PDB file of C-alpha atoms in Angstrom:
ATOM      1  CA  LYS A 156      -3.401-112.792   5.396  1.00 67.00           C
ATOM      2  CA  ALA A 157      -1.144-114.113   8.321  1.00 80.00           C
ATOM      3  CA  GLY A 158       2.627-114.125   7.343  1.00 94.00           C
ATOM      4  CA  VAL A 159       5.039-117.054   8.003  1.00 97.00           C
ATOM      5  CA  THR A 160       5.268-117.847  11.771  1.00 97.00           C
ATOM      6  CA  GLN A 161       8.369-119.358  13.358  1.00 97.00           C
ATOM      7  CA  THR A 162       8.849-120.638  16.890  1.00 97.00           C
ATOM      8  CA  PRO A 163      10.472-120.223  19.161  1.00 97.00           C
ATOM      9  CA  ARG A 164      12.141-116.786  18.504  1.00 96.00           C
ATOM     10  CA  TYR A 165      15.225-117.271  20.589  1.00 97.00           C
ATOM     11  CA  LEU A 166      16.886-120.727  21.727  1.00 97.00           C
ATOM     12  CA  ILE A 167      19.875-121.379  24.017  1.00 98.00           C
ATOM     13  CA  LYS A 168      21.055-124.915  23.881  1.00 98.00           C
ATOM     14  CA  THR A 169      24.204-126.747  25.075  1.00 98.00           C
ATOM     15  CA  ARG A 170      26.719-128.721  22.905  1.00 98.00           C
ATOM     16  CA  GLY A 171      25.555-132.113  22.166  1.00 98.00           C
ATOM     17  CA  GLN A 172      21.773-131.282  22.514  1.00 98.00           C
ATOM     18  CA  GLN A 173      19.306-131.413  19.948  1.00 98.00           C
ATOM     19  CA  VAL A 174      16.820-128.815  18.881  1.00 98.00           C
ATOM     20  CA  THR A 175      13.525-128.611  17.051  1.00 98.00           C
ATOM     21  CA  LEU A 176      12.229-125.579  15.230  1.00 98.00           C
ATOM     22  CA  SER A 177       8.803-124.822  13.946  1.00 98.00           C
ATOM     23  CA  CYS A 178       7.350-123.054  10.823  1.00 98.00           C
ATOM     24  CA  SER A 179       3.925-122.255   9.701  1.00 98.00           C
ATOM     25  CA  PRO A 180       3.570-121.181   6.217  1.00 97.00           C
ATOM     26  CA  ILE A 181       1.206-118.648   4.584  1.00 97.00           C
ATOM     27  CA  SER A 182      -1.940-120.339   4.183  1.00 95.00           C
ATOM     28  CA  GLY A 183      -2.186-121.878   0.653  1.00 94.00           C
ATOM     29  CA  HIS A 184       1.589-122.061   0.455  1.00 94.00           C
ATOM     30  CA  ARG A 185       2.783-125.851  -0.127  1.00 93.00           C
ATOM     31  CA  SER A 186       6.634-125.137  -0.270  1.00 94.00           C
ATOM     32  CA  VAL A 187       8.489-124.661   2.802  1.00 96.00           C
ATOM     33  CA  SER A 188      12.310-123.981   2.645  1.00 96.00           C
ATOM     34  CA  TRP A 189      14.916-123.474   5.462  1.00 98.00           C
ATOM     35  CA  TYR A 190      17.925-121.280   5.463  1.00 97.00           C
ATOM     36  CA  GLN A 191      20.803-120.536   8.009  1.00 98.00           C
ATOM     37  CA  GLN A 192      21.862-117.278   8.225  1.00 97.00           C
ATOM     38  CA  THR A 193      25.199-116.073   9.748  1.00 95.00           C
ATOM     39  CA  PRO A 194      27.567-113.022   9.528  1.00 91.00           C
ATOM     40  CA  GLY A 195      30.258-114.915   7.979  1.00 86.00           C
ATOM     41  CA  GLN A 196      28.434-117.142   5.500  1.00 90.00           C
ATOM     42  CA  GLY A 197      25.245-115.131   4.657  1.00 91.00           C
ATOM     43  CA  LEU A 198      22.215-116.893   3.764  1.00 95.00           C
ATOM     44  CA  GLN A 199      22.579-120.583   3.121  1.00 96.00           C
ATOM     45  CA  PHE A 200      20.052-123.138   1.897  1.00 95.00           C
ATOM     46  CA  LEU A 201      19.190-126.072   4.131  1.00 97.00           C
ATOM     47  CA  PHE A 202      16.284-127.850   2.461  1.00 94.00           C
ATOM     48  CA  GLU A 203      13.195-127.480   0.848  1.00 95.00           C
ATOM     49  CA  TYR A 204       9.755-129.418   1.479  1.00 95.00           C
ATOM     50  CA  PHE A 205       6.834-129.372  -0.818  1.00 94.00           C
ATOM     51  CA  SER A 206       3.652-131.617  -0.241  1.00 92.00           C
ATOM     52  CA  GLU A 207       5.346-133.478   2.483  1.00 94.00           C
ATOM     53  CA  THR A 208       8.361-134.449   0.299  1.00 94.00           C
ATOM     54  CA  GLN A 209      11.868-133.096   0.548  1.00 93.00           C
ATOM     55  CA  ARG A 210      12.359-131.481  -2.849  1.00 91.00           C
ATOM     56  CA  ASN A 211      15.791-130.065  -2.628  1.00 89.00           C
ATOM     57  CA  LYS A 212      18.641-130.168  -0.339  1.00 91.00           C
ATOM     58  CA  GLY A 213      21.651-128.200   0.584  1.00 92.00           C
ATOM     59  CA  ASN A 214      25.219-129.149   1.650  1.00 93.00           C
ATOM     60  CA  PHE A 215      24.691-129.530   5.338  1.00 96.00           C
ATOM     61  CA  PRO A 216      25.575-132.598   7.363  1.00 96.00           C
ATOM     62  CA  GLY A 217      22.908-135.254   8.089  1.00 96.00           C
ATOM     63  CA  ARG A 218      22.450-133.868  11.617  1.00 98.00           C
ATOM     64  CA  PHE A 219      20.149-131.102  10.041  1.00 98.00           C
ATOM     65  CA  SER A 220      16.790-132.782   9.089  1.00 97.00           C
ATOM     66  CA  GLY A 221      13.381-131.753   8.547  1.00 97.00           C
ATOM     67  CA  ARG A 222       9.786-132.705   7.715  1.00 97.00           C
ATOM     68  CA  GLN A 223       6.593-131.445   6.484  1.00 97.00           C
ATOM     69  CA  PHE A 224       3.142-132.233   7.683  1.00 97.00           C
ATOM     70  CA  SER A 225      -0.100-132.597   5.687  1.00 95.00           C
ATOM     71  CA  ASN A 226      -1.267-128.988   6.691  1.00 93.00           C
ATOM     72  CA  SER A 227       2.297-127.772   5.231  1.00 95.00           C
ATOM     73  CA  ARG A 228       3.634-126.779   8.653  1.00 97.00           C
ATOM     74  CA  SER A 229       7.344-127.789   8.831  1.00 98.00           C
ATOM     75  CA  GLU A 230       9.858-128.622  11.540  1.00 98.00           C
ATOM     76  CA  MET A 231      13.518-128.463  11.332  1.00 98.00           C
ATOM     77  CA  ASN A 232      15.535-130.630  13.678  1.00 98.00           C
ATOM     78  CA  VAL A 233      19.447-130.287  14.589  1.00 98.00           C
ATOM     79  CA  SER A 234      20.929-133.235  16.594  1.00 96.00           C
ATOM     80  CA  THR A 235      24.052-133.106  18.436  1.00 97.00           C
ATOM     81  CA  LEU A 236      24.681-129.551  18.278  1.00 98.00           C
ATOM     82  CA  GLU A 237      27.936-127.734  17.640  1.00 98.00           C
ATOM     83  CA  LEU A 238      29.067-124.254  18.529  1.00 97.00           C
ATOM     84  CA  GLY A 239      29.008-123.455  14.874  1.00 96.00           C
ATOM     85  CA  ASP A 240      25.352-124.135  14.590  1.00 98.00           C
ATOM     86  CA  SER A 241      24.609-120.850  16.303  1.00 98.00           C
ATOM     87  CA  ALA A 242      22.777-118.788  13.818  1.00 97.00           C
ATOM     88  CA  LEU A 243      19.615-117.333  12.670  1.00 97.00           C
ATOM     89  CA  TYR A 244      17.328-119.974  11.046  1.00 98.00           C
ATOM     90  CA  LEU A 245      14.858-118.637   8.685  1.00 98.00           C
ATOM     91  CA  CYS A 246      11.974-120.456   7.243  1.00 98.00           C
ATOM     92  CA  ALA A 247      10.320-119.242   4.008  1.00 97.00           C
ATOM     93  CA  SER A 248       7.131-120.347   2.320  1.00 96.00           C
ATOM     94  CA  SER A 249       5.998-119.967  -1.314  1.00 94.00           C
ATOM     95  CA  LEU A 250       3.690-121.393  -3.910  1.00 91.00           C
ATOM     96  CA  GLY A 251       6.607-123.532  -5.010  1.00 84.00           C
ATOM     97  CA  GLY A 252       6.866-122.816  -8.905  1.00 83.00           C
ATOM     98  CA  ASN A 253       9.825-121.359 -10.598  1.00 81.00           C
ATOM     99  CA  GLY A 254       9.899-117.558  -9.880  1.00 85.00           C
ATOM    100  CA  SER A 255       7.676-117.793  -7.056  1.00 90.00           C
ATOM    101  CA  PRO A 256       8.921-115.428  -4.279  1.00 93.00           C
ATOM    102  CA  LEU A 257       9.919-116.586  -0.875  1.00 95.00           C
ATOM    103  CA  HIS A 258       8.186-115.289   2.095  1.00 96.00           C
ATOM    104  CA  PHE A 259      10.297-115.335   5.096  1.00 97.00           C
ATOM    105  CA  GLY A 260       9.545-115.586   8.858  1.00 96.00           C
ATOM    106  CA  ASN A 261      11.222-113.619  11.468  1.00 95.00           C
ATOM    107  CA  GLY A 262      13.495-116.578  12.190  1.00 96.00           C
ATOM    108  CA  THR A 263      14.641-118.531  15.292  1.00 97.00           C
ATOM    109  CA  ARG A 264      17.900-117.187  16.943  1.00 97.00           C
ATOM    110  CA  LEU A 265      19.809-120.358  18.049  1.00 98.00           C
ATOM    111  CA  THR A 266      22.582-119.780  20.468  1.00 98.00           C
ATOM    112  CA  VAL A 267      24.708-122.869  21.175  1.00 98.00           C
ATOM    113  CA  THR A 268      26.980-122.847  24.260  1.00 97.00           C
TER     114      THR A 268
ATOM    115  CA  GLY B 180      29.006-124.445  -9.037  1.00 58.00           C
ATOM    116  CA  GLN B 181      27.593-121.161  -8.349  1.00 70.00           C
ATOM    117  CA  ASN B 182      29.134-117.869  -7.529  1.00 87.00           C
ATOM    118  CA  ILE B 183      27.480-114.716  -6.700  1.00 94.00           C
ATOM    119  CA  ASP B 184      29.387-111.185  -6.061  1.00 96.00           C
ATOM    120  CA  GLN B 185      27.934-107.943  -4.800  1.00 97.00           C
ATOM    121  CA  PRO B 186      29.836-105.080  -3.057  1.00 97.00           C
ATOM    122  CA  THR B 187      29.861-105.474   0.794  1.00 96.00           C
ATOM    123  CA  GLU B 188      28.678-101.817   1.605  1.00 97.00           C
ATOM    124  CA  MET B 189      27.512 -98.568  -0.076  1.00 98.00           C
ATOM    125  CA  THR B 190      26.614 -95.321   1.200  1.00 98.00           C
ATOM    126  CA  ALA B 191      24.117 -92.880  -0.493  1.00 97.00           C
ATOM    127  CA  THR B 192      22.464 -89.519   0.316  1.00 97.00           C
ATOM    128  CA  GLU B 193      18.860 -89.049   0.824  1.00 98.00           C
ATOM    129  CA  GLY B 194      16.982 -88.188  -2.212  1.00 97.00           C
ATOM    130  CA  ALA B 195      19.791 -89.502  -4.522  1.00 98.00           C
ATOM    131  CA  ILE B 196      19.903 -92.712  -6.836  1.00 98.00           C
ATOM    132  CA  VAL B 197      21.968 -95.749  -5.978  1.00 98.00           C
ATOM    133  CA  GLN B 198      22.807 -98.631  -8.040  1.00 98.00           C
ATOM    134  CA  ILE B 199      23.694-101.948  -6.367  1.00 98.00           C
ATOM    135  CA  ASN B 200      25.312-104.479  -8.853  1.00 98.00           C
ATOM    136  CA  CYS B 201      25.356-108.296  -8.665  1.00 98.00           C
ATOM    137  CA  THR B 202      27.418-110.614 -10.798  1.00 97.00           C
ATOM    138  CA  TYR B 203      26.889-114.490 -11.038  1.00 95.00           C
ATOM    139  CA  GLN B 204      28.296-117.413 -12.376  1.00 91.00           C
ATOM    140  CA  THR B 205      26.146-120.485 -12.618  1.00 82.00           C
ATOM    141  CA  SER B 206      25.919-123.774 -14.492  1.00 79.00           C
ATOM    142  CA  GLY B 207      22.193-123.215 -15.229  1.00 82.00           C
ATOM    143  CA  PHE B 208      20.232-120.058 -14.556  1.00 86.00           C
ATOM    144  CA  ASN B 209      16.507-119.917 -13.938  1.00 86.00           C
ATOM    145  CA  GLY B 210      16.106-116.309 -12.621  1.00 92.00           C
ATOM    146  CA  LEU B 211      17.533-113.873 -10.168  1.00 95.00           C
ATOM    147  CA  PHE B 212      15.719-112.339  -7.187  1.00 96.00           C
ATOM    148  CA  TRP B 213      16.342-109.155  -4.946  1.00 98.00           C
ATOM    149  CA  TYR B 214      15.497-109.217  -1.453  1.00 98.00           C
ATOM    150  CA  GLN B 215      15.766-106.322   1.335  1.00 98.00           C
ATOM    151  CA  GLN B 216      16.632-107.101   4.968  1.00 97.00           C
ATOM    152  CA  HIS B 217      16.461-104.493   7.518  1.00 96.00           C
ATOM    153  CA  ALA B 218      18.704-105.287  10.737  1.00 93.00           C
ATOM    154  CA  GLY B 219      16.999-107.735  12.814  1.00 90.00           C
ATOM    155  CA  GLU B 220      14.163-108.575  10.481  1.00 93.00           C
ATOM    156  CA  ALA B 221      13.242-111.084   7.873  1.00 94.00           C
ATOM    157  CA  PRO B 222      14.273-110.531   4.133  1.00 96.00           C
ATOM    158  CA  THR B 223      11.418-109.386   2.050  1.00 97.00           C
ATOM    159  CA  PHE B 224      10.908-109.765  -1.816  1.00 96.00           C
ATOM    160  CA  LEU B 225      11.676-106.856  -3.850  1.00 97.00           C
ATOM    161  CA  SER B 226      11.976-108.169  -7.591  1.00 96.00           C
ATOM    162  CA  TYR B 227      12.319-111.111  -9.884  1.00 95.00           C
ATOM    163  CA  ASN B 228      13.881-111.077 -13.233  1.00 95.00           C
ATOM    164  CA  VAL B 229      14.124-113.888 -15.683  1.00 92.00           C
ATOM    165  CA  LEU B 230      14.441-112.250 -19.101  1.00 94.00           C
ATOM    166  CA  ASP B 231      16.859-109.683 -19.949  1.00 96.00           C
ATOM    167  CA  GLY B 232      15.764-106.186 -19.332  1.00 97.00           C
ATOM    168  CA  LEU B 233      14.508-103.625 -16.846  1.00 97.00           C
ATOM    169  CA  GLU B 234      11.740-104.257 -14.314  1.00 95.00           C
ATOM    170  CA  GLU B 235      10.299-101.240 -12.751  1.00 94.00           C
ATOM    171  CA  LYS B 236       8.323-101.213  -9.503  1.00 91.00           C
ATOM    172  CA  GLY B 237       7.933 -97.503  -8.155  1.00 94.00           C
ATOM    173  CA  ARG B 238      11.148 -96.400  -6.599  1.00 97.00           C
ATOM    174  CA  PHE B 239      12.794 -99.663  -7.208  1.00 97.00           C
ATOM    175  CA  SER B 240      13.948-101.091 -10.533  1.00 97.00           C
ATOM    176  CA  SER B 241      15.928-104.189 -11.282  1.00 98.00           C
ATOM    177  CA  PHE B 242      17.981-105.149 -14.553  1.00 98.00           C
ATOM    178  CA  LEU B 243      19.156-108.310 -15.883  1.00 97.00           C
ATOM    179  CA  SER B 244      21.605-109.341 -18.560  1.00 97.00           C
ATOM    180  CA  ARG B 245      21.700-113.130 -18.654  1.00 95.00           C
ATOM    181  CA  SER B 246      24.577-113.080 -21.383  1.00 94.00           C
ATOM    182  CA  LYS B 247      26.754-111.096 -19.136  1.00 95.00           C
ATOM    183  CA  GLY B 248      25.649-112.688 -15.753  1.00 95.00           C
ATOM    184  CA  TYR B 249      25.052-109.285 -14.461  1.00 96.00           C
ATOM    185  CA  SER B 250      22.010-107.933 -12.436  1.00 98.00           C
ATOM    186  CA  TYR B 251      21.483-104.444 -10.613  1.00 98.00           C
ATOM    187  CA  LEU B 252      19.146-103.041  -8.322  1.00 98.00           C
ATOM    188  CA  LEU B 253      18.329 -99.387  -8.877  1.00 98.00           C
ATOM    189  CA  LEU B 254      16.897 -97.217  -5.883  1.00 98.00           C
ATOM    190  CA  LYS B 255      15.527 -93.682  -6.674  1.00 97.00           C
ATOM    191  CA  GLU B 256      14.538 -90.833  -4.447  1.00 98.00           C
ATOM    192  CA  LEU B 257      16.431 -92.619  -1.734  1.00 98.00           C
ATOM    193  CA  GLN B 258      14.729 -92.406   1.828  1.00 98.00           C
ATOM    194  CA  MET B 259      16.401 -93.130   5.409  1.00 97.00           C
ATOM    195  CA  LYS B 260      14.226 -96.201   5.523  1.00 97.00           C
ATOM    196  CA  ASP B 261      15.811 -97.646   2.459  1.00 98.00           C
ATOM    197  CA  SER B 262      19.007 -98.155   4.748  1.00 98.00           C
ATOM    198  CA  ALA B 263      19.321-102.042   4.769  1.00 98.00           C
ATOM    199  CA  SER B 264      21.001-105.018   3.329  1.00 98.00           C
ATOM    200  CA  TYR B 265      20.219-105.947  -0.198  1.00 98.00           C
ATOM    201  CA  LEU B 266      20.510-109.554  -1.101  1.00 98.00           C
ATOM    202  CA  CYS B 267      20.805-110.883  -4.672  1.00 97.00           C
ATOM    203  CA  ALA B 268      19.926-114.397  -5.100  1.00 96.00           C
ATOM    204  CA  VAL B 269      19.917-116.880  -8.018  1.00 94.00           C
ATOM    205  CA  ALA B 270      17.511-119.796  -8.857  1.00 91.00           C
ATOM    206  CA  HIS B 271      19.188-122.654 -10.655  1.00 82.00           C
ATOM    207  CA  LEU B 272      17.585-124.368 -13.627  1.00 74.00           C
ATOM    208  CA  TYR B 273      17.058-127.588 -12.290  1.00 68.00           C
ATOM    209  CA  ASN B 274      15.856-126.831  -8.908  1.00 65.00           C
ATOM    210  CA  GLN B 275      12.349-125.420  -8.552  1.00 65.00           C
ATOM    211  CA  GLY B 276      10.993-123.239  -5.832  1.00 72.00           C
ATOM    212  CA  GLY B 277      12.536-122.663  -2.752  1.00 78.00           C
ATOM    213  CA  LYS B 278      16.332-123.284  -3.533  1.00 88.00           C
ATOM    214  CA  LEU B 279      18.113-120.036  -3.940  1.00 92.00           C
ATOM    215  CA  ILE B 280      21.837-119.280  -3.745  1.00 92.00           C
ATOM    216  CA  PHE B 281      22.248-115.884  -2.138  1.00 95.00           C
ATOM    217  CA  GLY B 282      24.971-113.221  -2.436  1.00 95.00           C
ATOM    218  CA  GLN B 283      26.572-111.980   0.803  1.00 95.00           C
ATOM    219  CA  GLY B 284      24.270-108.784   0.625  1.00 96.00           C
ATOM    220  CA  THR B 285      25.227-105.147   0.224  1.00 97.00           C
ATOM    221  CA  GLU B 286      24.689-103.043   3.207  1.00 97.00           C
ATOM    222  CA  LEU B 287      23.470 -99.626   2.096  1.00 98.00           C
ATOM    223  CA  SER B 288      23.476 -96.701   4.427  1.00 98.00           C
ATOM    224  CA  VAL B 289      21.375 -93.613   3.512  1.00 98.00           C
ATOM    225  CA  LYS B 290      22.880 -90.309   5.233  1.00 97.00           C
ATOM    226  CA  PRO B 291      20.686 -87.201   5.484  1.00 95.00           C
TER     227      PRO B 291
END
């Protein structure tokens, strides 16, 4: 069974630009969650999509947005990039019920200069 | 709000046993997860506890006490490959599925 696939693996952008990250979940998983990981803050929840609807949202500004397609693939967009957005962005898929373990992709390493 | 505490670093010897503690405070609790993350890799699921008690999975066991807001991950017969960050994460009662609150992680170093 193929795991969670995230593209691209690495990205370098300039302040003010926008970026779109992509995530393909494990086949059959309808939930896709996005997390930001930094050395100082650890893993922080951005949002979760389930059956194309945003089900949960973290405490990030509106510059961070996402969507999910009918095949459960998800994209995350960050507009007006700031230096502080430099981080590892992890996508995780699951069956979506309580207690369902998250299966993480290898992440997209975003560097904002 | 939610607050999760775990030690920043631990060191142990190959073949020994190590216990990584996690304490949490939350307004609503719906289970606790442990994940392992090797440097430069994705976190991988280790265990899930929602009821009090000990869950054993091979060399790894996880314990939960809901009344004390306390969990631990026990690693036996340590191997060098167990050197990694161990993340404790809490699921909130009113959030289904993918929203977890993670602790900062415990960096475990296994020495020969």
